[in-house]
Amino acid sequence: MNSRFEMVAKTFQGLEGVLAEELQSLGAEDIVAGKRMVSFWGDLAMLYKANMCCRTALRILKPFYTFEASNPDELYAKVKEFDWSTLMSVNQTFAIDTVSFGEEFRHSQFVTYRVKDGIVDWFRDRLGDDQRPRVRLDGAEIMFNVHIAGTNVTLSLDSSGESLHKRGWRAAQTEAPINEVLAAGIILLSGWKGDTPFVDPMCGSGTFLIEAAMIAAGINPGVYRKHFAFENWADFDAGLLEEIYNDDTNEKDVVVPILGADIAPKAIEIARANAKSAGVDRYITLDTKAIVKWTEAPKPAGVLISNPPYGKRISADDMNALYSSIGRTFKHTFAGYHCWIIGYEEAYFHEIGLAPSQKIAVNNGGLECELREYVIFEGKKADFRAKGGSIKDKKQPTRTAKPTDKPRRKETSRKNGSEKSRKSEERQRRNIAERPFGASTPTKNDDRQERTDGRRPLRLELFGRQPSIPADKEIVVNRPVWRVRKKKQNNSENTTDKSDNQ
C-alpha cells in the first residue's frame, strides 16, 4: 500500500499552476506541471486524496504500460502482450477513452477498437472463446485511458470514472452553467481564501457561490460523490478511503458574507436548490435583482467573480448596455474590490470601460474566452498610484491571452479559413514528436468538460476490416448501483447537517 507510483491529473488550460499547488498541499511529490495536466508521484492514499480533495482536477490517471507502436497492427500486438489479469477479471466490464495524435493514429475510435481487441483476445486465448470481459459504454467497472503522441503509447487506469467536475451536489442547472472545476480554479486564481466577502452579481445556478462556500468551509469536493472508478480495482482499500472521506479536520464555519444575485427569479430558485443540496445554503445570501440595482457592497472590500452572458448561448436584449452597466457598477459600488469577469467578445469587454490588470486565456464550454481582473480603486488612477497602489498583481503568474482589437468572430473568408487550417496542421506535425504523455494539445472535446455522451460505434468497414466482436454485442446497458457513504455521526449539529445533504 505504501509503494509510490506516478499519476497524472488532468485539468483545464490556465489551471495547471493552481492544481500543482493543490497537489503539493496534499503531500504529492515530484510535481511537474504540463499542458492541461500535472504529473506527480504518491501512494494509494495520495491517489484517493487527489480524487477526493482536488478542486481543479478533471480526472486522475495512473499510467501502467508504455510502448512504441508505428501502426494499428503493432498497437494491437503490444496490447496483447500485457498481462491483463493483473488489472481486471474476465467477469468485469471495461471502457476505453482515447486521445491520439499521429499520422498513423488519426482516428481515435479505431484505436479504441484495436486496444479493445487486444484486451479481449488476451483473455480468449487463455480461457476460451466464450470467456472474455465485456465492454460497457456507460458505467464500466474498469476504465482505461489511451494516449498516443506520434509513436509513443501510454495506457493508464482512470481512477476517477465520471469527470471530477461532477461533484454530486447539482440539483438543477440553468441553460449554460459554468463547469465546477473551472469555477473553483478561477476562485483560487483570484487568491480568495474565504477571509473577505465574495460576490457574484450574475450568479445563474450559483456555481461560483457554492464552490466559494466549499472553499471557505474547507469542504472537500469529493464528499458528495457516490463512486470513484478506483473502488472497482483489485487493490481497493475501503478502510483507507473511509478514513480519508471522514477526515473533516479542515472544515470550519464561514465567517464572511457570500452574496449572489440574478435578474432571473428561476435562476435564483435553482441556485437555492443547489446550495441546499451542497449543504452550504446557510452561508450564501441570494437576491433577485439586476446588476444595475447593486448600490452597496459588503465591507471590507473583497472579491467579485462573475460569468455574464456572452451573446452566444445566453444573451441580453442589449449586450453593449449590459457590459457598460457592469463597468459602472464596478466603479461606483465595488470600490476596493478585485473584480473578475469571463468574457468572449472584445467589443463587450471594451464597453466595461476599465483597464484590466490581468488577462488569462480560458476555455469555457468550448469557447476560447478570457478571464479579466479589474482592480477597482476610488478616485483617479494617478492618485491611486501616488499612494502606492498597483493595478498589476505581480505575484500572480498568469497565462496572458493575445490581445485583439476586434471581437472574436469566425472568418468568413474561405481563403483565410483554409490558410489558418493549414498552419494549424503544420504546427501539430512539428510538435507531435516532442509531446510527453498528458502534455499534448487535446481535441476540442477534451478541452471542454469531459465527454459524458454515448459514443457511436465506428464503421470499421471504412478501414477495410470488421471488429473481432460486433459493436452491438459490446454494450451492457445497466449501470452499476453506486453505494452510498455517509460521514460518521457526532454531536455536532453542523456535521449532522452536512451528512443529511450528501
Short mmCIF file of C-alpha atoms in Angstrom, two decimals, residues 14-453:
data_model
loop_
_atom_site.label_atom_id
_atom_site.label_comp_id
_atom_site.label_asym_id
_atom_site.label_seq_id
_atom_site.Cartn_x
_atom_site.Cartn_y
_atom_site.Cartn_z
CA GLY A 14 -4.70 28.03 -17.26
CA LEU A 15 -5.33 25.98 -14.09
CA GLU A 16 -2.14 23.88 -14.16
CA GLY A 17 -0.35 26.02 -11.56
CA VAL A 18 -3.33 26.03 -9.19
CA LEU A 19 -3.67 22.26 -9.45
CA ALA A 20 0.05 21.80 -8.78
CA GLU A 21 -0.33 23.85 -5.58
CA GLU A 22 -3.30 21.74 -4.51
CA LEU A 23 -1.33 18.53 -5.02
CA GLN A 24 1.65 19.94 -3.12
CA SER A 25 -0.58 20.80 -0.16
CA LEU A 26 -1.81 17.18 -0.14
CA GLY A 27 1.74 15.84 0.08
CA ALA A 28 2.33 14.81 -3.54
CA GLU A 29 5.95 14.51 -4.69
CA ASP A 30 7.87 15.15 -7.92
CA ILE A 31 5.19 17.50 -9.20
CA VAL A 32 5.58 18.66 -12.80
CA ALA A 33 3.01 20.92 -14.46
CA GLY A 34 2.43 20.40 -18.18
CA LYS A 35 -0.23 21.50 -20.61
CA ARG A 36 -3.69 20.82 -19.20
CA MET A 37 -2.13 18.30 -16.83
CA VAL A 38 0.09 17.87 -13.78
CA SER A 39 2.15 14.73 -13.21
CA PHE A 40 3.08 13.69 -9.67
CA TRP A 41 4.10 10.75 -7.51
CA GLY A 42 2.49 9.26 -4.43
CA ASP A 43 1.00 6.16 -2.87
CA LEU A 44 -2.53 4.75 -2.82
CA ALA A 45 -3.60 7.26 -0.17
CA MET A 46 -2.40 10.09 -2.40
CA LEU A 47 -4.47 8.73 -5.30
CA TYR A 48 -7.56 8.69 -3.09
CA LYS A 49 -6.81 12.19 -1.74
CA ALA A 50 -6.27 13.61 -5.23
CA ASN A 51 -9.73 12.40 -6.26
CA MET A 52 -11.37 13.46 -3.02
CA CYS A 53 -9.70 16.82 -2.38
CA CYS A 54 -8.52 18.44 -5.64
CA ARG A 55 -10.94 21.16 -6.74
CA THR A 56 -9.24 21.79 -10.09
CA ALA A 57 -8.65 18.22 -11.34
CA LEU A 58 -10.91 16.73 -14.01
CA ARG A 59 -9.64 13.18 -13.52
CA ILE A 60 -6.70 11.29 -12.03
CA LEU A 61 -4.90 8.76 -14.25
CA LYS A 62 -2.46 6.03 -13.22
CA PRO A 63 -0.11 5.10 -16.13
CA PHE A 64 0.79 1.39 -16.16
CA TYR A 65 2.10 0.49 -19.62
CA THR A 66 4.14 2.44 -22.18
CA PHE A 67 5.49 1.26 -25.52
CA GLU A 68 6.21 2.24 -29.12
CA ALA A 69 3.82 1.43 -31.98
CA SER A 70 4.00 2.68 -35.55
CA ASN A 71 0.71 1.27 -36.88
CA PRO A 72 -2.60 -0.21 -35.63
CA ASP A 73 -1.48 -3.83 -36.02
CA GLU A 74 1.63 -3.21 -33.93
CA LEU A 75 -0.54 -1.43 -31.38
CA TYR A 76 -2.81 -4.49 -31.16
CA ALA A 77 0.17 -6.85 -30.77
CA LYS A 78 1.74 -4.76 -27.99
CA VAL A 79 -1.56 -4.51 -26.11
CA LYS A 80 -1.99 -8.27 -26.33
CA GLU A 81 1.43 -8.84 -24.72
CA PHE A 82 0.37 -7.24 -21.42
CA ASP A 83 -0.91 -9.44 -18.58
CA TRP A 84 -4.42 -8.01 -18.22
CA SER A 85 -5.33 -10.31 -15.35
CA THR A 86 -3.24 -8.03 -13.10
CA LEU A 87 -5.78 -5.22 -13.59
CA MET A 88 -9.15 -6.87 -14.12
CA SER A 89 -11.02 -10.15 -14.09
CA VAL A 90 -12.76 -11.77 -17.03
CA ASN A 91 -16.12 -11.03 -15.37
CA GLN A 92 -15.61 -7.25 -15.17
CA THR A 93 -16.78 -4.70 -17.71
CA PHE A 94 -14.42 -2.08 -19.10
CA ALA A 95 -14.36 1.09 -21.21
CA ILE A 96 -11.62 2.83 -23.18
CA ASP A 97 -11.12 6.55 -23.78
CA THR A 98 -8.57 7.50 -26.43
CA VAL A 99 -6.66 10.67 -27.26
CA SER A 100 -4.32 10.25 -30.24
CA PHE A 101 -2.01 12.43 -32.29
CA GLY A 102 -0.05 10.99 -35.17
CA GLU A 103 -0.17 10.21 -38.86
CA GLU A 104 -0.88 6.52 -38.22
CA PHE A 105 -3.42 7.07 -35.46
CA ARG A 106 -5.72 9.79 -36.73
CA HIS A 107 -8.98 8.05 -35.79
CA SER A 108 -9.29 7.65 -32.02
CA GLN A 109 -12.29 5.31 -32.30
CA PHE A 110 -10.32 2.92 -34.50
CA VAL A 111 -7.51 2.99 -31.93
CA THR A 112 -10.09 2.20 -29.26
CA TYR A 113 -11.29 -0.86 -31.18
CA ARG A 114 -7.76 -2.20 -31.68
CA VAL A 115 -6.92 -1.79 -27.99
CA LYS A 116 -10.23 -3.43 -27.05
CA ASP A 117 -9.50 -6.36 -29.38
CA GLY A 118 -6.07 -6.80 -27.80
CA ILE A 119 -7.52 -6.93 -24.29
CA VAL A 120 -10.37 -9.26 -25.18
CA ASP A 121 -8.20 -11.61 -27.26
CA TRP A 122 -5.70 -11.91 -24.39
CA PHE A 123 -8.45 -13.43 -22.21
CA ARG A 124 -9.92 -15.55 -25.03
CA ASP A 125 -6.54 -17.09 -25.86
CA ARG A 126 -6.10 -18.22 -22.26
CA LEU A 127 -9.63 -19.02 -21.10
CA GLY A 128 -11.53 -19.91 -24.28
CA ASP A 129 -13.56 -18.06 -26.89
CA ASP A 130 -16.56 -17.64 -24.62
CA GLN A 131 -14.51 -16.28 -21.71
CA ARG A 132 -13.95 -12.57 -22.11
CA PRO A 133 -14.62 -9.25 -20.34
CA ARG A 134 -17.34 -7.14 -21.87
CA VAL A 135 -17.33 -3.51 -22.94
CA ARG A 136 -19.76 -1.11 -21.34
CA LEU A 137 -20.01 2.38 -22.80
CA ASP A 138 -21.63 3.79 -19.67
CA GLY A 139 -20.84 2.80 -16.09
CA ALA A 140 -17.97 0.39 -16.80
CA GLU A 141 -16.21 -1.12 -13.79
CA ILE A 142 -12.68 -0.61 -15.16
CA MET A 143 -11.82 2.45 -17.23
CA PHE A 144 -8.71 2.71 -19.40
CA ASN A 145 -7.17 5.78 -20.98
CA VAL A 146 -5.08 5.52 -24.17
CA HIS A 147 -2.76 8.38 -25.06
CA ILE A 148 -0.79 8.33 -28.32
CA ALA A 149 1.69 11.04 -29.35
CA GLY A 150 3.43 10.09 -32.56
CA THR A 151 4.53 6.51 -31.90
CA ASN A 152 4.58 6.84 -28.10
CA VAL A 153 1.70 4.96 -26.49
CA THR A 154 0.71 5.22 -22.83
CA LEU A 155 -2.06 3.17 -21.26
CA SER A 156 -3.45 4.35 -17.93
CA LEU A 157 -6.10 3.38 -15.45
CA ASP A 158 -8.70 6.10 -14.96
CA SER A 159 -9.18 6.24 -11.20
CA SER A 160 -11.97 8.83 -11.24
CA GLY A 161 -14.66 7.41 -13.51
CA GLU A 162 -17.03 10.27 -14.19
CA SER A 163 -15.27 13.60 -14.54
CA LEU A 164 -14.46 15.14 -11.17
CA HIS A 165 -16.28 18.33 -12.15
CA LYS A 166 -19.44 16.33 -11.45
CA ARG A 167 -19.30 16.94 -7.72
CA GLY A 168 -22.71 15.44 -6.99
CA TRP A 169 -24.36 18.48 -5.42
CA ARG A 170 -26.04 19.94 -8.53
CA ALA A 171 -29.81 19.52 -8.16
CA ALA A 172 -30.67 21.59 -11.24
CA GLN A 173 -29.00 23.96 -13.67
CA THR A 174 -29.63 26.97 -15.84
CA GLU A 175 -29.07 26.93 -19.60
CA ALA A 176 -25.26 27.33 -19.61
CA PRO A 177 -23.76 26.70 -16.16
CA ILE A 178 -20.02 27.10 -15.77
CA ASN A 179 -18.00 23.93 -15.15
CA GLU A 180 -17.41 23.37 -11.42
CA VAL A 181 -13.68 22.71 -11.88
CA LEU A 182 -13.27 25.91 -13.90
CA ALA A 183 -15.26 27.89 -11.33
CA ALA A 184 -13.16 26.62 -8.42
CA GLY A 185 -9.97 27.24 -10.40
CA ILE A 186 -10.91 30.85 -11.12
CA ILE A 187 -11.69 31.44 -7.45
CA LEU A 188 -8.29 30.03 -6.45
CA LEU A 189 -6.58 32.03 -9.22
CA SER A 190 -8.10 35.19 -7.72
CA GLY A 191 -6.33 34.46 -4.44
CA TRP A 192 -9.57 34.35 -2.45
CA LYS A 193 -9.25 32.08 0.60
CA GLY A 194 -12.55 32.72 2.38
CA ASP A 195 -11.29 35.63 4.50
CA THR A 196 -13.06 38.50 2.70
CA PRO A 197 -16.54 38.98 1.19
CA PHE A 198 -17.35 37.15 -2.04
CA VAL A 199 -19.89 38.43 -4.58
CA ASP A 200 -21.38 37.13 -7.83
CA PRO A 201 -23.97 39.66 -9.10
CA MET A 202 -24.97 37.47 -12.08
CA CYS A 203 -24.88 34.09 -10.39
CA GLY A 204 -27.08 31.90 -12.60
CA SER A 205 -27.32 28.46 -10.98
CA GLY A 206 -24.90 29.50 -8.22
CA THR A 207 -21.77 27.55 -9.19
CA PHE A 208 -19.28 30.26 -8.16
CA LEU A 209 -21.10 30.86 -4.89
CA ILE A 210 -21.26 27.18 -3.95
CA GLU A 211 -17.64 26.48 -4.86
CA ALA A 212 -16.62 29.58 -2.88
CA ALA A 213 -18.60 28.40 0.15
CA MET A 214 -16.95 24.98 -0.07
CA ILE A 215 -13.51 26.61 -0.18
CA ALA A 216 -14.28 28.89 2.76
CA ALA A 217 -15.77 26.00 4.77
CA GLY A 218 -12.90 23.62 3.92
CA ILE A 219 -15.30 21.07 2.42
CA ASN A 220 -13.62 18.61 0.07
CA PRO A 221 -15.42 18.42 -3.29
CA GLY A 222 -15.33 14.61 -3.26
CA VAL A 223 -17.60 14.22 -0.22
CA TYR A 224 -20.65 14.50 -2.47
CA ARG A 225 -19.52 11.76 -4.85
CA LYS A 226 -21.11 8.33 -4.57
CA HIS A 227 -18.49 6.42 -6.50
CA PHE A 228 -14.95 6.53 -7.90
CA ALA A 229 -13.63 4.14 -10.52
CA PHE A 230 -10.78 3.01 -8.25
CA GLU A 231 -13.35 1.36 -5.99
CA ASN A 232 -13.54 -1.42 -8.59
CA TRP A 233 -9.79 -2.08 -8.61
CA ALA A 234 -8.35 -5.27 -7.19
CA ASP A 235 -6.23 -3.34 -4.66
CA PHE A 236 -9.07 -1.10 -3.45
CA ASP A 237 -8.70 -0.32 0.26
CA ALA A 238 -12.19 0.52 1.58
CA GLY A 239 -10.89 1.34 5.06
CA LEU A 240 -8.36 3.82 3.70
CA LEU A 241 -11.00 5.58 1.60
CA GLU A 242 -13.39 5.82 4.53
CA GLU A 243 -10.61 7.32 6.66
CA ILE A 244 -9.91 9.99 4.04
CA TYR A 245 -13.59 10.57 3.37
CA ASN A 246 -14.43 11.13 7.04
CA ASP A 247 -11.46 13.41 7.74
CA ASP A 248 -13.14 16.75 8.40
CA THR A 249 -10.28 18.36 10.33
CA ASN A 250 -10.06 21.21 7.80
CA GLU A 251 -13.76 22.03 7.88
CA LYS A 252 -14.83 25.25 9.58
CA ASP A 253 -17.64 27.78 9.72
CA VAL A 254 -17.78 30.54 7.12
CA VAL A 255 -17.50 33.95 8.77
CA VAL A 256 -17.57 36.23 5.69
CA PRO A 257 -20.59 37.13 3.55
CA ILE A 258 -21.08 35.26 0.26
CA LEU A 259 -23.63 37.17 -1.81
CA GLY A 260 -25.24 36.33 -5.13
CA ALA A 261 -27.96 37.76 -7.32
CA ASP A 262 -29.50 37.30 -10.74
CA ILE A 263 -32.12 39.13 -12.74
CA ALA A 264 -33.99 35.86 -13.40
CA PRO A 265 -36.14 34.54 -10.49
CA LYS A 266 -35.88 31.00 -11.90
CA ALA A 267 -32.07 31.15 -11.71
CA ILE A 268 -32.21 32.18 -8.05
CA GLU A 269 -34.61 29.32 -7.35
CA ILE A 270 -32.15 26.88 -8.94
CA ALA A 271 -29.20 28.42 -7.08
CA ARG A 272 -31.02 27.97 -3.76
CA ALA A 273 -31.77 24.33 -4.55
CA ASN A 274 -28.14 23.66 -5.46
CA ALA A 275 -26.80 25.40 -2.35
CA LYS A 276 -29.14 23.36 -0.18
CA SER A 277 -28.08 20.16 -1.92
CA ALA A 278 -24.44 21.02 -1.21
CA GLY A 279 -25.24 21.80 2.43
CA VAL A 280 -23.88 25.36 2.18
CA ASP A 281 -27.14 27.30 1.85
CA ARG A 282 -26.69 28.81 5.33
CA TYR A 283 -23.51 30.52 4.10
CA ILE A 284 -24.98 32.08 0.94
CA THR A 285 -27.34 35.05 0.60
CA LEU A 286 -29.29 35.26 -2.67
CA ASP A 287 -31.42 38.02 -4.16
CA THR A 288 -33.30 38.65 -7.40
CA LYS A 289 -32.00 41.86 -8.94
CA ALA A 290 -30.18 43.23 -11.96
CA ILE A 291 -26.55 44.32 -11.95
CA VAL A 292 -27.61 47.99 -12.04
CA LYS A 293 -29.52 47.56 -8.77
CA TRP A 294 -26.34 46.95 -6.77
CA THR A 295 -25.90 50.17 -4.77
CA GLU A 296 -23.72 48.89 -1.93
CA ALA A 297 -21.19 46.13 -1.38
CA PRO A 298 -20.20 44.29 1.79
CA LYS A 299 -17.17 45.62 3.65
CA PRO A 300 -14.27 45.23 3.91
CA ALA A 301 -13.65 45.02 0.17
CA GLY A 302 -13.33 41.50 -1.17
CA VAL A 303 -13.56 39.61 -4.45
CA LEU A 304 -16.23 39.66 -7.15
CA ILE A 305 -16.31 36.91 -9.77
CA SER A 306 -18.99 36.50 -12.42
CA ASN A 307 -19.75 34.89 -15.76
CA PRO A 308 -22.07 37.27 -17.64
CA PRO A 309 -23.81 36.38 -20.92
CA TYR A 310 -21.56 36.26 -24.00
CA GLY A 311 -24.30 36.75 -26.57
CA LYS A 312 -23.93 33.11 -27.65
CA ARG A 313 -25.94 30.53 -25.70
CA ILE A 314 -27.27 33.23 -23.35
CA SER A 315 -27.86 36.81 -24.40
CA ALA A 316 -29.39 40.06 -23.23
CA ASP A 317 -31.63 42.45 -25.12
CA ASP A 318 -28.75 44.96 -25.36
CA MET A 319 -25.36 43.33 -24.76
CA ASN A 320 -23.43 46.59 -25.06
CA ALA A 321 -25.63 48.23 -22.44
CA LEU A 322 -25.23 45.21 -20.14
CA TYR A 323 -21.44 45.36 -20.19
CA SER A 324 -21.47 49.13 -19.84
CA SER A 325 -23.62 48.76 -16.71
CA ILE A 326 -21.16 46.16 -15.38
CA GLY A 327 -18.35 48.70 -15.64
CA ARG A 328 -20.37 51.46 -13.96
CA THR A 329 -21.45 49.19 -11.12
CA PHE A 330 -17.87 48.07 -10.53
CA LYS A 331 -16.63 51.65 -10.42
CA HIS A 332 -19.35 53.16 -8.24
CA THR A 333 -20.31 50.26 -5.94
CA PHE A 334 -17.35 47.92 -5.59
CA ALA A 335 -14.50 50.27 -4.78
CA GLY A 336 -11.58 48.36 -3.30
CA TYR A 337 -12.72 45.04 -4.80
CA HIS A 338 -10.86 42.77 -7.19
CA CYS A 339 -13.47 42.06 -9.86
CA TRP A 340 -13.07 39.11 -12.25
CA ILE A 341 -15.15 38.65 -15.40
CA ILE A 342 -15.15 35.86 -18.01
CA GLY A 343 -15.95 37.11 -21.50
CA TYR A 344 -15.80 36.15 -25.14
CA GLU A 345 -16.16 39.29 -27.29
CA GLU A 346 -13.50 42.01 -27.15
CA ALA A 347 -16.12 44.58 -28.09
CA TYR A 348 -18.13 43.79 -24.95
CA PHE A 349 -15.03 43.95 -22.77
CA HIS A 350 -14.42 47.40 -24.25
CA GLU A 351 -17.86 48.51 -23.05
CA ILE A 352 -16.82 47.89 -19.44
CA GLY A 353 -14.62 50.97 -19.77
CA LEU A 354 -12.00 49.88 -17.22
CA ALA A 355 -8.39 48.83 -17.67
CA PRO A 356 -7.87 45.16 -16.77
CA SER A 357 -4.92 44.23 -14.58
CA GLN A 358 -4.77 40.65 -15.88
CA LYS A 359 -5.92 38.71 -18.94
CA ILE A 360 -5.94 34.93 -18.74
CA ALA A 361 -6.94 32.61 -21.57
CA VAL A 362 -9.59 30.06 -20.52
CA ASN A 363 -11.85 27.67 -22.37
CA ASN A 364 -15.44 27.77 -21.21
CA GLY A 365 -17.90 25.37 -22.79
CA GLY A 366 -15.81 25.08 -25.95
CA LEU A 367 -15.42 28.85 -26.38
CA GLU A 368 -11.96 30.43 -26.30
CA CYS A 369 -12.62 33.06 -23.65
CA GLU A 370 -10.67 35.46 -21.47
CA LEU A 371 -10.72 35.89 -17.73
CA ARG A 372 -10.02 39.52 -16.86
CA GLU A 373 -9.34 41.10 -13.50
CA TYR A 374 -10.26 44.70 -12.71
CA VAL A 375 -8.77 46.28 -9.58
CA ILE A 376 -11.34 48.88 -8.53
CA PHE A 377 -9.92 51.91 -6.75
CA GLU A 378 -11.52 55.14 -5.56
CA GLY A 379 -10.72 58.44 -7.23
CA LYS A 380 -8.24 58.99 -10.05
CA LYS A 381 -5.70 56.44 -11.23
CA ALA A 382 -2.83 58.88 -10.69
CA ASP A 383 -3.84 59.45 -7.06
CA PHE A 384 -4.22 55.70 -6.53
CA ARG A 385 -0.69 55.04 -7.81
CA ALA A 386 0.74 58.01 -5.90
CA LYS A 387 -0.41 56.33 -2.68
CA GLY A 388 1.46 53.17 -3.61
CA GLY A 389 -1.43 51.34 -5.25
CA SER A 390 -0.79 48.95 -8.10
CA ILE A 391 -3.20 47.65 -10.71
CA LYS A 392 -0.92 44.83 -11.79
CA ASP A 393 -0.68 41.85 -9.46
CA LYS A 394 2.96 40.88 -9.95
CA LYS A 395 2.78 37.99 -7.51
CA GLN A 396 0.26 36.02 -9.56
CA PRO A 397 1.78 34.37 -12.65
CA THR A 398 -0.74 34.11 -15.44
CA ARG A 399 -1.04 32.93 -18.98
CA THR A 400 -1.82 36.09 -20.86
CA ALA A 401 -4.12 35.84 -23.81
CA LYS A 402 -3.15 37.53 -27.05
CA PRO A 403 -4.91 40.92 -27.15
CA THR A 404 -7.15 41.67 -30.08
CA ASP A 405 -8.66 44.89 -31.41
CA LYS A 406 -11.78 43.27 -32.77
CA PRO A 407 -14.40 40.86 -31.40
CA ARG A 408 -13.54 37.19 -31.76
CA ARG A 409 -15.58 36.06 -34.75
CA LYS A 410 -15.13 33.30 -37.25
CA GLU A 411 -13.53 34.34 -40.51
CA THR A 412 -16.00 34.42 -43.36
CA SER A 413 -13.26 34.30 -45.97
CA ARG A 414 -12.72 30.80 -47.28
CA LYS A 415 -9.14 31.71 -48.13
CA ASN A 416 -8.34 32.89 -44.61
CA GLY A 417 -10.00 29.82 -43.09
CA SER A 418 -8.02 27.49 -45.34
CA GLU A 419 -4.73 29.23 -44.51
CA LYS A 420 -5.49 29.06 -40.80
CA SER A 421 -6.27 25.34 -41.03
CA ARG A 422 -3.07 24.66 -42.98
CA LYS A 423 -0.90 26.47 -40.44
CA SER A 424 -2.59 24.63 -37.56
CA GLU A 425 -1.88 21.25 -39.17
CA GLU A 426 1.76 22.20 -39.75
CA ARG A 427 2.20 23.20 -36.11
CA GLN A 428 0.68 19.91 -34.96
CA ARG A 429 3.02 17.88 -37.18
CA ARG A 430 6.07 19.82 -35.96
CA ASN A 431 5.24 19.39 -32.27
CA ILE A 432 3.83 15.89 -32.25
CA ALA A 433 7.09 14.05 -31.61
CA GLU A 434 8.00 16.33 -28.70
CA ARG A 435 4.85 15.84 -26.66
CA PRO A 436 5.12 13.73 -23.48
CA PHE A 437 2.13 11.89 -22.11
CA GLY A 438 -0.57 14.27 -20.95
CA ALA A 439 1.17 17.38 -22.22
CA SER A 440 -0.23 17.39 -25.74
CA THR A 441 -2.92 19.62 -27.09
CA PRO A 442 -6.20 17.68 -26.77
CA THR A 443 -9.03 17.57 -29.22
CA LYS A 444 -11.81 20.12 -28.90
CA ASN A 445 -13.89 17.73 -26.80
CA ASP A 446 -11.01 17.23 -24.37
CA ASP A 447 -10.77 20.97 -23.71
CA ARG A 448 -14.41 21.19 -22.77
CA GLN A 449 -15.89 19.40 -19.82
CA GLU A 450 -15.27 15.67 -20.02
CA ARG A 451 -17.43 13.77 -22.51
CA THR A 452 -20.46 12.11 -20.95
CA ASP A 453 -22.48 11.25 -24.02
#
